[in-house]
Amino acid sequence: MSSSMKKIALTLLLATASACSVGPDYKKPDAPTATQFKEQAGWKASDPQDEIDRGAWWSIYKDPTLDDLEKQIDISNQTLKQSEAAYRQARAVVDQARASFFPTVTGSGSAQRSYEGPAARGTGASAFVIPGVTSRTGGTAVDSFASSVGASWDLDVWGKIRRTVEADVATAQASAADLASARLSAQSTLAVDYLELRYQEELKRLLDTAATDFQRSLEITENQYTAGVAAKADVLSARTQVLNAQAAAINSGVMRATLEHAIAVLVGKPPGDFAIAPSKELTGAVPVVPVGLPSTLLERRPDIAAAERTMQASNAQIGVAIAAYFPDITLTGSFGSQSAQFASLFASPTSVWSVGGSVAETLLDFGSRSAQVEQARATYDQNVASYRQTVLTGFQQVEDELSTLRILQQQAVVEVEAVKTAQEAARLTLNQYKAGTVPYSSVITAQTTALQAEETALGVTENRLTASVTLIEAVGGGWDASKLPGTDQVEDDTSFLHLIPIATDHPTSSDGK
């Protein structure tokens, strides 16, 4: 290599070593954060005083069946498999971008036999002949062998490749956060469906008990009618009341079956092959959900983490757009050999080599690059607004569920007294009817009021339990931003995917790769 070529190569290498990344360095924008949750001060759940398991947060409800169902989410839920595949796709994009840091190496080889006829000698004319066929005209067959290896290296002087990798890593991290969000959503949906299923079972038991009580009232009315002290209309009214309670109990069975089917799909099983055994009763204990400080919410919700990572990706894209203003510098080189005999193909006298560099710069684009930079900046501003809106929505959801739990707790206390009062009123009214002092319509009214009070009280318990699930989801379900894969983990597919125990169904080749 000549001294001038050495100087050029050394200059380009030094330029690469001292290169900087154009565009703005990422700084996490401020987000609107309150000093405390407004509704937290007035909310105090009665029992029990439990903490959320940072993994199996649903264990706070102390239900073995729910525990078993939740564990199946990671194994069989198809929505989670989609999100996991999206993360692997994003990680592959990072690998593709990182490959641009290194030279592209190509290789080629050729073998050729050509024929020169007697009249073409000395003129350079030639014709191809079939190897092994002897010419009848006395021409000459000429063999030619060649091989070469070439390399091209795009020097990242201005940081375009580095910014691209930075954007792709942040996008992969956002995809990992989306996977966490999908998992948390599936887990909370299953928990809500499960609690509602248990509510329907409890409601059916309540309606069955009411139907039994109404049946006894019907028998009393029929005896009164037989004795001639009650009207036929009283008997019909009492029978209608029994049938209405029985019909409502049947309807709760329909709702339970629908919820059971929904849970089957969530755990990735056909509804026809899935069943949940009935329980004894719906738990009335609503666990305490520790919500912490509002500032910690920014690190505990995966959707907020995904929005923040998306911001960094768009910030890096600004640098990619700005790098287009600067020239592309490329080093190229090749080494090869050419010979008429294959045995001497790789001998030094037949070798040829070349090395060089090129600089390419767009001189006039009529504002195209400026528009791309402006587009990248606008996308970043859009993602900043989206991030801040995601934070505000998160705070709203926590405040909503805190207020819901606080108000429902107050309502539950009142409903307990309402049920006691209504049941006592129904008992006294039935005794008065037996004594002949009130019409049977008063009995029906009192019993209906008591049943409605019991249904309302049961509904309040179910609403409190589902609100606690929603609150757990709103505060991140025990997740935190430290679970996001770092840059090294994104670039190493074996360092983060073990945290995602999701079976994949992609086909494999015969060698298992």
Coordinates of C-alpha atoms in Angstrom, one line a residue:
M1 CA 0.0 0.0 0.0
S2 CA 1.4 3.4 -0.9
S3 CA 2.2 6.0 1.8
S4 CA -0.6 8.3 0.5
M5 CA -3.2 5.5 0.8
K6 CA -2.0 4.7 4.3
K7 CA -2.5 8.3 5.3
I8 CA -6.0 8.4 3.9
A9 CA -6.9 5.2 5.7
L10 CA -5.4 6.4 9.0
T11 CA -7.3 9.7 8.7
L12 CA -10.6 7.9 8.2
L13 CA -10.0 5.6 11.1
L14 CA -9.1 8.5 13.4
A15 CA -12.3 10.3 12.2
T16 CA -14.3 7.3 13.2
A17 CA -12.7 6.9 16.6
S18 CA -13.4 10.6 17.4
A19 CA -16.8 10.7 15.9
C20 CA -19.7 12.1 17.7
S21 CA -23.5 11.5 17.4
V22 CA -25.4 14.4 16.0
G23 CA -28.8 15.3 17.4
P24 CA -30.1 15.9 20.9
D25 CA -29.1 13.5 23.7
Y26 CA -32.1 12.1 25.5
K27 CA -33.3 13.6 28.7
K28 CA -36.4 12.3 30.3
P29 CA -39.1 15.1 30.3
D30 CA -41.0 16.1 33.4
A31 CA -44.4 14.5 34.0
P32 CA -47.3 16.0 35.9
T33 CA -47.1 14.3 39.3
A34 CA -49.0 15.1 42.5
T35 CA -47.5 15.0 45.9
Q36 CA -50.1 12.5 47.2
F37 CA -53.2 10.7 46.1
K38 CA -56.2 12.8 46.9
E39 CA -58.5 9.8 47.7
Q40 CA -55.9 7.7 49.7
A41 CA -56.3 9.7 52.9
G42 CA -60.0 8.8 53.2
W43 CA -59.7 5.1 52.2
K44 CA -59.1 2.4 54.8
A45 CA -60.1 -1.1 54.0
S46 CA -61.1 -3.2 56.9
D47 CA -59.1 -6.5 56.4
P48 CA -56.7 -8.1 55.9
Q49 CA -53.5 -6.1 56.1
D50 CA -51.7 -7.8 53.3
E51 CA -48.9 -6.7 50.9
I52 CA -48.9 -7.4 47.2
D53 CA -46.6 -10.3 46.1
R54 CA -44.4 -8.6 43.5
G55 CA -44.9 -11.6 41.2
A56 CA -48.2 -13.4 42.1
W57 CA -50.1 -10.4 43.2
W58 CA -53.4 -12.3 43.0
S59 CA -52.4 -14.4 46.0
I60 CA -53.6 -11.5 48.1
Y61 CA -57.1 -13.0 47.7
K62 CA -56.0 -16.3 49.2
D63 CA -57.9 -18.4 46.7
P64 CA -56.1 -21.6 45.5
T65 CA -58.3 -21.9 42.4
L66 CA -57.5 -18.4 41.3
D67 CA -53.8 -19.0 41.9
D68 CA -53.8 -22.1 39.7
L69 CA -55.7 -20.2 36.9
E70 CA -53.4 -17.2 37.0
K71 CA -50.3 -19.4 36.6
Q72 CA -51.7 -20.7 33.3
I73 CA -51.8 -17.2 31.7
D74 CA -48.1 -17.3 30.9
I75 CA -48.3 -20.8 29.5
S76 CA -51.3 -20.7 27.2
N77 CA -52.6 -17.2 26.7
Q78 CA -52.5 -16.4 22.9
T79 CA -52.5 -12.6 23.4
L80 CA -49.4 -12.9 25.5
K81 CA -47.7 -15.0 22.8
Q82 CA -48.4 -12.3 20.3
S83 CA -46.7 -9.7 22.6
E84 CA -43.8 -12.0 23.3
A85 CA -43.2 -12.5 19.5
A86 CA -43.4 -8.7 19.0
Y87 CA -40.6 -8.3 21.5
R88 CA -38.4 -10.9 19.8
Q89 CA -39.1 -9.1 16.5
A90 CA -38.0 -5.8 18.0
R91 CA -34.8 -7.4 19.4
A92 CA -34.0 -8.8 16.0
V93 CA -34.3 -5.3 14.6
V94 CA -31.6 -4.2 17.1
D95 CA -29.3 -7.0 15.9
Q96 CA -29.9 -5.9 12.3
A97 CA -29.0 -2.3 13.1
R98 CA -25.9 -3.2 15.1
A99 CA -24.6 -5.2 12.1
S100 CA -24.1 -1.9 10.3
F101 CA -21.2 -1.1 12.7
F102 CA -19.1 -3.7 10.9
P103 CA -17.9 -4.1 7.4
T104 CA -19.8 -6.1 4.8
V105 CA -17.6 -8.8 3.4
T106 CA -18.4 -10.5 0.1
G107 CA -16.6 -13.3 -1.8
S108 CA -16.8 -14.6 -5.4
G109 CA -15.2 -17.2 -7.6
S110 CA -15.5 -18.1 -11.2
A111 CA -14.2 -20.7 -13.7
Q112 CA -14.6 -20.3 -17.5
R113 CA -13.5 -22.1 -20.7
S114 CA -13.5 -20.1 -24.0
Y115 CA -12.6 -21.0 -27.5
E116 CA -10.6 -19.0 -30.1
G117 CA -10.8 -20.1 -33.7
P118 CA -7.9 -19.9 -36.1
A119 CA -9.3 -16.8 -37.9
A120 CA -9.9 -15.1 -34.6
R121 CA -6.4 -15.3 -33.3
G122 CA -4.8 -12.0 -32.7
T123 CA -8.2 -10.2 -33.1
G124 CA -9.5 -10.9 -29.6
A125 CA -12.6 -12.6 -30.9
S126 CA -13.7 -15.7 -29.0
A127 CA -16.5 -18.2 -28.8
F128 CA -17.5 -20.5 -26.0
V129 CA -17.2 -24.3 -26.5
I130 CA -18.5 -27.2 -24.6
P131 CA -15.8 -28.5 -22.2
G132 CA -14.4 -31.9 -23.3
V133 CA -15.4 -31.5 -27.0
T134 CA -12.5 -31.4 -29.5
S135 CA -12.7 -28.7 -32.2
R136 CA -12.3 -29.9 -35.8
T137 CA -11.1 -26.5 -37.0
G138 CA -7.9 -26.5 -35.0
G139 CA -8.9 -23.7 -32.6
T140 CA -7.6 -23.2 -29.1
A141 CA -9.6 -23.7 -25.8
V142 CA -8.6 -21.2 -23.1
D143 CA -9.3 -21.8 -19.3
S144 CA -9.7 -18.9 -16.9
F145 CA -10.1 -19.0 -13.1
A146 CA -10.7 -16.1 -10.7
S147 CA -11.4 -15.5 -7.0
S148 CA -11.9 -12.4 -5.0
V149 CA -12.9 -11.1 -1.5
G150 CA -14.3 -7.6 -1.1
A151 CA -15.2 -5.5 1.9
S152 CA -17.2 -2.3 2.3
W153 CA -17.4 -0.3 5.6
D154 CA -19.7 2.6 6.1
L155 CA -17.9 4.7 8.7
D156 CA -20.3 6.0 11.4
V157 CA -18.6 9.4 11.7
W158 CA -21.8 11.3 12.5
G159 CA -23.5 8.7 14.7
K160 CA -26.3 7.8 12.3
I161 CA -25.9 4.1 13.0
R162 CA -25.5 4.7 16.8
R163 CA -28.6 6.8 16.9
T164 CA -30.5 4.1 14.9
V165 CA -29.3 1.4 17.4
E166 CA -30.3 3.7 20.3
A167 CA -33.8 4.1 18.8
D168 CA -34.2 0.4 18.1
V169 CA -33.0 -0.6 21.7
A170 CA -35.5 1.9 23.2
T171 CA -38.3 0.5 20.9
A172 CA -37.4 -3.1 22.0
Q173 CA -37.6 -2.0 25.6
A174 CA -41.0 -0.4 24.9
S175 CA -42.1 -3.7 23.4
A176 CA -41.0 -5.5 26.6
A177 CA -43.1 -3.1 28.6
D178 CA -46.0 -3.7 26.2
L179 CA -45.6 -7.4 27.0
A180 CA -45.7 -6.7 30.7
S181 CA -48.8 -4.6 30.2
A182 CA -50.5 -7.4 28.2
R183 CA -49.7 -9.9 30.9
L184 CA -51.0 -7.6 33.7
S185 CA -54.2 -6.9 31.7
A186 CA -54.8 -10.6 31.1
Q187 CA -54.1 -11.4 34.8
S188 CA -56.5 -8.7 36.1
T189 CA -59.2 -9.6 33.5
L190 CA -59.0 -13.2 34.7
A191 CA -59.2 -12.1 38.3
V192 CA -62.3 -9.9 37.7
D193 CA -64.0 -12.7 35.7
Y194 CA -63.3 -15.2 38.4
L195 CA -64.7 -13.0 41.2
E196 CA -67.8 -12.2 39.1
L197 CA -68.2 -16.0 38.5
R198 CA -68.1 -16.5 42.3
Y199 CA -70.6 -13.6 42.7
Q200 CA -73.0 -15.4 40.3
E201 CA -72.7 -18.6 42.3
E202 CA -73.4 -16.6 45.5
L203 CA -76.3 -14.8 43.9
K204 CA -77.8 -18.2 42.8
R205 CA -77.6 -19.5 46.3
L206 CA -79.3 -16.3 47.6
L207 CA -82.1 -16.7 45.0
D208 CA -82.5 -20.4 45.7
T209 CA -82.9 -19.6 49.4
A210 CA -85.4 -16.9 48.6
A211 CA -87.3 -19.2 46.4
T212 CA -87.5 -21.7 49.3
D213 CA -88.7 -19.1 51.7
F214 CA -91.3 -17.9 49.1
Q215 CA -92.4 -21.5 48.7
R216 CA -93.2 -21.6 52.4
S217 CA -95.1 -18.4 52.2
L218 CA -97.0 -19.9 49.2
E219 CA -97.9 -22.9 51.4
I220 CA -99.2 -20.6 54.1
T221 CA -101.3 -18.7 51.6
E222 CA -102.7 -21.9 50.1
N223 CA -103.7 -23.1 53.6
Q224 CA -105.3 -19.7 54.3
Y225 CA -107.2 -20.0 51.0
T226 CA -108.3 -23.5 51.8
A227 CA -109.6 -22.2 55.2
G228 CA -111.5 -19.5 53.3
V229 CA -109.6 -16.6 54.9
A230 CA -107.5 -15.7 51.8
A231 CA -108.4 -14.8 48.3
K232 CA -107.3 -16.8 45.2
A233 CA -105.4 -13.7 44.1
D234 CA -103.1 -14.1 47.1
V235 CA -102.3 -17.6 46.1
L236 CA -101.5 -16.5 42.5
S237 CA -99.3 -13.6 43.8
A238 CA -97.4 -15.9 46.1
R239 CA -96.8 -18.5 43.3
T240 CA -95.6 -15.7 40.9
Q241 CA -93.1 -14.6 43.5
V242 CA -91.7 -18.1 43.7
L243 CA -91.4 -18.5 39.9
N244 CA -89.7 -15.1 39.6
A245 CA -87.1 -16.1 42.2
Q246 CA -86.5 -19.4 40.4
A247 CA -86.2 -17.7 37.0
A248 CA -83.6 -15.3 38.4
A249 CA -81.6 -18.1 39.8
I250 CA -81.6 -19.9 36.5
N251 CA -80.4 -16.6 34.8
S252 CA -77.5 -16.4 37.2
G253 CA -76.5 -19.8 36.0
V254 CA -76.3 -18.5 32.4
M255 CA -74.1 -15.7 33.5
R256 CA -71.8 -18.1 35.4
A257 CA -71.4 -20.3 32.3
T258 CA -70.5 -17.3 30.1
L259 CA -67.8 -16.2 32.6
E260 CA -66.4 -19.7 32.8
H261 CA -66.1 -19.7 29.0
A262 CA -64.3 -16.4 29.1
I263 CA -61.8 -17.7 31.7
A264 CA -61.2 -20.8 29.5
V265 CA -60.1 -18.6 26.6
L266 CA -57.9 -16.5 28.9
V267 CA -56.0 -19.6 30.0
G268 CA -55.8 -20.8 26.4
K269 CA -58.2 -23.8 26.6
P270 CA -61.4 -24.7 24.6
P271 CA -64.4 -23.9 26.8
G272 CA -65.8 -27.4 26.1
D273 CA -62.8 -28.9 27.9
F274 CA -62.7 -26.5 30.8
A275 CA -64.7 -26.3 34.1
I276 CA -64.4 -24.6 37.4
A277 CA -65.8 -26.4 40.5
P278 CA -68.4 -24.3 42.5
S279 CA -67.1 -22.7 45.7
K280 CA -68.8 -22.6 49.0
E281 CA -69.2 -18.8 49.2
L282 CA -67.8 -15.5 47.9
T283 CA -65.2 -14.0 50.2
G284 CA -66.3 -10.8 51.9
A285 CA -62.8 -9.8 52.9
V286 CA -61.5 -7.0 50.7
P287 CA -57.7 -6.8 50.9
V288 CA -55.7 -3.6 51.4
V289 CA -53.8 -2.6 48.3
P290 CA -50.7 -0.5 49.1
V291 CA -50.6 2.3 46.5
G292 CA -47.5 4.2 47.7
L293 CA -46.6 7.7 46.6
P294 CA -47.7 9.1 43.3
S295 CA -44.1 9.6 42.1
T296 CA -43.5 5.8 42.3
L297 CA -46.4 5.2 39.9
L298 CA -44.1 6.4 37.1
E299 CA -41.8 3.4 37.7
R300 CA -44.5 0.8 38.5
R301 CA -46.8 1.0 35.5
P302 CA -45.6 -0.8 32.4
D303 CA -47.7 1.3 30.0
I304 CA -45.9 4.4 31.4
A305 CA -42.6 2.8 30.9
A306 CA -43.5 1.9 27.3
A307 CA -44.5 5.5 26.6
E308 CA -41.2 6.7 28.1
R309 CA -39.1 4.3 26.0
T310 CA -41.0 5.4 22.9
M311 CA -40.0 8.9 23.7
Q312 CA -36.3 8.0 23.7
A313 CA -36.7 6.1 20.4
S314 CA -38.2 9.1 18.7
N315 CA -35.5 11.4 20.2
A316 CA -32.8 9.2 18.7
Q317 CA -34.6 9.4 15.3
I318 CA -34.0 13.1 15.4
G319 CA -30.3 12.4 15.3
V320 CA -30.7 10.0 12.5
A321 CA -32.5 12.7 10.5
I322 CA -29.9 15.3 11.3
A323 CA -27.1 12.9 10.2
A324 CA -28.4 13.1 6.7
Y325 CA -27.0 16.6 6.4
F326 CA -23.5 15.2 6.6
P327 CA -21.6 13.2 3.9
D328 CA -21.5 9.4 4.0
I329 CA -17.9 8.1 4.2
T330 CA -17.2 4.5 3.0
L331 CA -14.1 2.5 2.9
T332 CA -13.8 -0.3 0.3
G333 CA -11.2 -2.9 -0.4
S334 CA -10.7 -6.1 -2.3
F335 CA -8.2 -8.9 -2.8
G336 CA -8.3 -11.6 -5.5
S337 CA -6.4 -13.6 -8.0
Q338 CA -6.8 -14.7 -11.6
S339 CA -5.0 -17.5 -13.5
A340 CA -5.3 -19.7 -16.5
Q341 CA -4.6 -22.7 -14.3
F342 CA -6.5 -23.6 -11.1
A343 CA -3.4 -24.9 -9.4
S344 CA -1.7 -21.5 -9.6
L345 CA -4.8 -19.5 -8.8
F346 CA -3.7 -18.5 -5.3
A347 CA -0.1 -18.0 -6.0
S348 CA 1.2 -14.5 -5.3
P349 CA 2.1 -13.5 -8.9
T350 CA -1.6 -13.9 -9.8
S351 CA -3.0 -11.8 -6.9
V352 CA -4.6 -8.4 -7.3
W353 CA -5.8 -6.0 -4.6
S354 CA -7.3 -2.6 -4.2
V355 CA -8.3 -0.2 -1.4
G356 CA -10.0 3.1 -1.4
G357 CA -12.6 5.4 0.1
S358 CA -15.6 7.4 -1.1
V359 CA -17.5 10.4 0.1
A360 CA -21.1 11.0 -0.9
E361 CA -23.0 14.1 -0.1
T362 CA -26.4 15.4 -1.2
L363 CA -25.8 18.9 -2.6
L364 CA -29.4 20.0 -3.2
D365 CA -32.7 18.3 -2.1
F366 CA -35.1 21.3 -2.0
G367 CA -35.8 21.0 1.7
S368 CA -36.3 17.2 1.9
R369 CA -33.8 16.7 4.8
S370 CA -35.2 19.7 6.7
A371 CA -38.7 18.3 6.4
Q372 CA -37.5 14.9 7.7
V373 CA -35.8 16.6 10.7
E374 CA -39.0 18.6 11.4
Q375 CA -41.0 15.4 11.1
A376 CA -38.8 13.6 13.6
R377 CA -39.0 16.6 16.1
A378 CA -42.8 16.6 15.7
T379 CA -43.0 12.9 16.4
Y380 CA -40.9 13.3 19.5
D381 CA -43.2 16.2 20.7
Q382 CA -46.2 13.9 20.0
N383 CA -44.7 11.1 22.1
V384 CA -43.9 13.5 24.9
A385 CA -47.5 14.5 25.0
S386 CA -48.6 10.9 24.8
Y387 CA -46.3 10.0 27.7
R388 CA -47.7 12.8 29.9
Q389 CA -51.2 11.8 29.0
T390 CA -50.5 8.2 30.0
V391 CA -49.2 9.4 33.3
L392 CA -52.3 11.5 33.9
T393 CA -54.5 8.6 33.0
G394 CA -52.7 6.4 35.4
F395 CA -53.2 8.9 38.2
Q396 CA -56.9 9.1 37.3
Q397 CA -57.3 5.4 37.4
V398 CA -55.7 5.1 40.8
E399 CA -57.8 8.0 42.2
D400 CA -61.0 6.5 40.7
E401 CA -60.5 3.1 42.3
L402 CA -59.5 4.6 45.6
S403 CA -62.7 6.7 45.7
T404 CA -64.7 3.7 44.6
L405 CA -63.3 1.5 47.4
R406 CA -63.8 4.3 49.9
I407 CA -67.4 4.9 49.0
L408 CA -68.3 1.2 48.6
Q409 CA -66.9 0.5 52.0
Q410 CA -69.3 3.2 53.4
Q411 CA -72.2 1.7 51.4
A412 CA -71.4 -1.8 52.6
V413 CA -71.8 -0.7 56.2
V414 CA -75.2 0.8 55.5
E415 CA -76.3 -2.2 53.4
V416 CA -75.6 -4.6 56.2
E417 CA -78.1 -2.6 58.4
A418 CA -80.5 -2.4 55.5
V419 CA -80.6 -6.1 55.1
K420 CA -81.2 -6.7 58.8
T421 CA -84.0 -4.2 58.9
A422 CA -85.6 -5.5 55.7
Q423 CA -85.5 -9.2 56.9
E424 CA -87.0 -8.2 60.2
A425 CA -89.8 -6.3 58.4
A426 CA -90.5 -9.2 56.2
R427 CA -90.8 -11.6 59.2
L428 CA -93.1 -9.3 61.1
T429 CA -95.3 -8.6 58.0
L430 CA -95.7 -12.4 57.4
N431 CA -96.8 -12.9 61.0
Q432 CA -99.3 -10.0 60.7
Y433 CA -100.7 -11.7 57.5
K434 CA -101.1 -15.0 59.4
A435 CA -103.0 -13.1 62.1
G436 CA -105.2 -11.5 59.3
T437 CA -104.2 -7.9 60.1
V438 CA -102.6 -7.1 56.7
P439 CA -103.2 -8.2 53.1
Y440 CA -100.8 -10.5 51.4
S441 CA -99.6 -7.7 49.1
S442 CA -97.8 -6.3 52.1
V443 CA -96.0 -9.6 52.6
I444 CA -94.9 -9.6 48.9
T445 CA -93.7 -6.0 49.2
A446 CA -91.7 -6.7 52.4
Q447 CA -90.1 -9.9 51.1
T448 CA -89.2 -8.3 47.7
T449 CA -87.6 -5.4 49.6
A450 CA -85.6 -7.8 51.7
L451 CA -84.4 -9.8 48.7
Q452 CA -83.4 -6.6 46.9
A453 CA -81.4 -5.4 49.9
E454 CA -79.6 -8.7 50.1
E455 CA -78.8 -8.6 46.4
T456 CA -77.6 -5.0 46.7
A457 CA -75.3 -6.0 49.6
L458 CA -73.9 -8.9 47.7
G459 CA -73.3 -6.7 44.7
V460 CA -71.5 -4.2 46.8
T461 CA -69.1 -6.9 48.0
E462 CA -68.5 -8.0 44.5
N463 CA -67.9 -4.4 43.3
R464 CA -65.4 -3.9 46.1
L465 CA -63.5 -7.0 45.2
T466 CA -63.3 -6.2 41.5
A467 CA -62.4 -2.6 42.3
S468 CA -59.4 -3.9 44.4
V469 CA -58.3 -5.9 41.4
T470 CA -58.6 -2.8 39.2
L471 CA -56.6 -0.8 41.7
I472 CA -53.8 -3.4 41.7
E473 CA -53.7 -3.2 37.9
A474 CA -53.7 0.6 38.2
V475 CA -50.6 0.7 40.4
G476 CA -48.8 -1.8 38.2
G477 CA -49.5 -5.1 39.9
G478 CA -46.1 -5.2 41.7
W479 CA -44.2 -4.5 38.4
D480 CA -41.5 -1.9 38.3
A481 CA -39.2 -0.4 35.6
S482 CA -36.2 -2.3 36.9
K483 CA -37.7 -5.3 35.2
L484 CA -37.2 -3.7 31.8
P485 CA -34.3 -5.4 29.9
G486 CA -31.2 -3.2 29.7
T487 CA -29.3 -2.5 26.5
D488 CA -27.1 -5.6 27.0
Q489 CA -30.1 -7.8 27.6
V490 CA -31.9 -6.5 24.5
E491 CA -28.8 -7.4 22.4
D492 CA -28.6 -10.9 24.1
D493 CA -31.8 -12.9 23.5
T494 CA -31.0 -15.3 26.2
S495 CA -30.7 -12.8 29.1
F496 CA -34.3 -11.5 29.1
L497 CA -36.5 -14.1 27.5
H498 CA -36.1 -16.4 30.5
L499 CA -38.2 -13.8 32.4
I500 CA -41.0 -14.5 29.9
P501 CA -42.0 -18.2 30.4
I502 CA -44.2 -18.3 27.3
A503 CA -44.2 -21.3 25.0
T504 CA -43.6 -20.4 21.3
D505 CA -45.0 -22.3 18.4
H506 CA -42.7 -21.2 15.6
P507 CA -41.5 -24.2 13.4
T508 CA -38.0 -25.5 13.7
S509 CA -35.7 -27.0 11.1
S510 CA -34.5 -30.6 11.3
D511 CA -31.4 -29.6 13.2
G512 CA -33.5 -27.8 15.8
K513 CA -32.4 -24.3 14.8

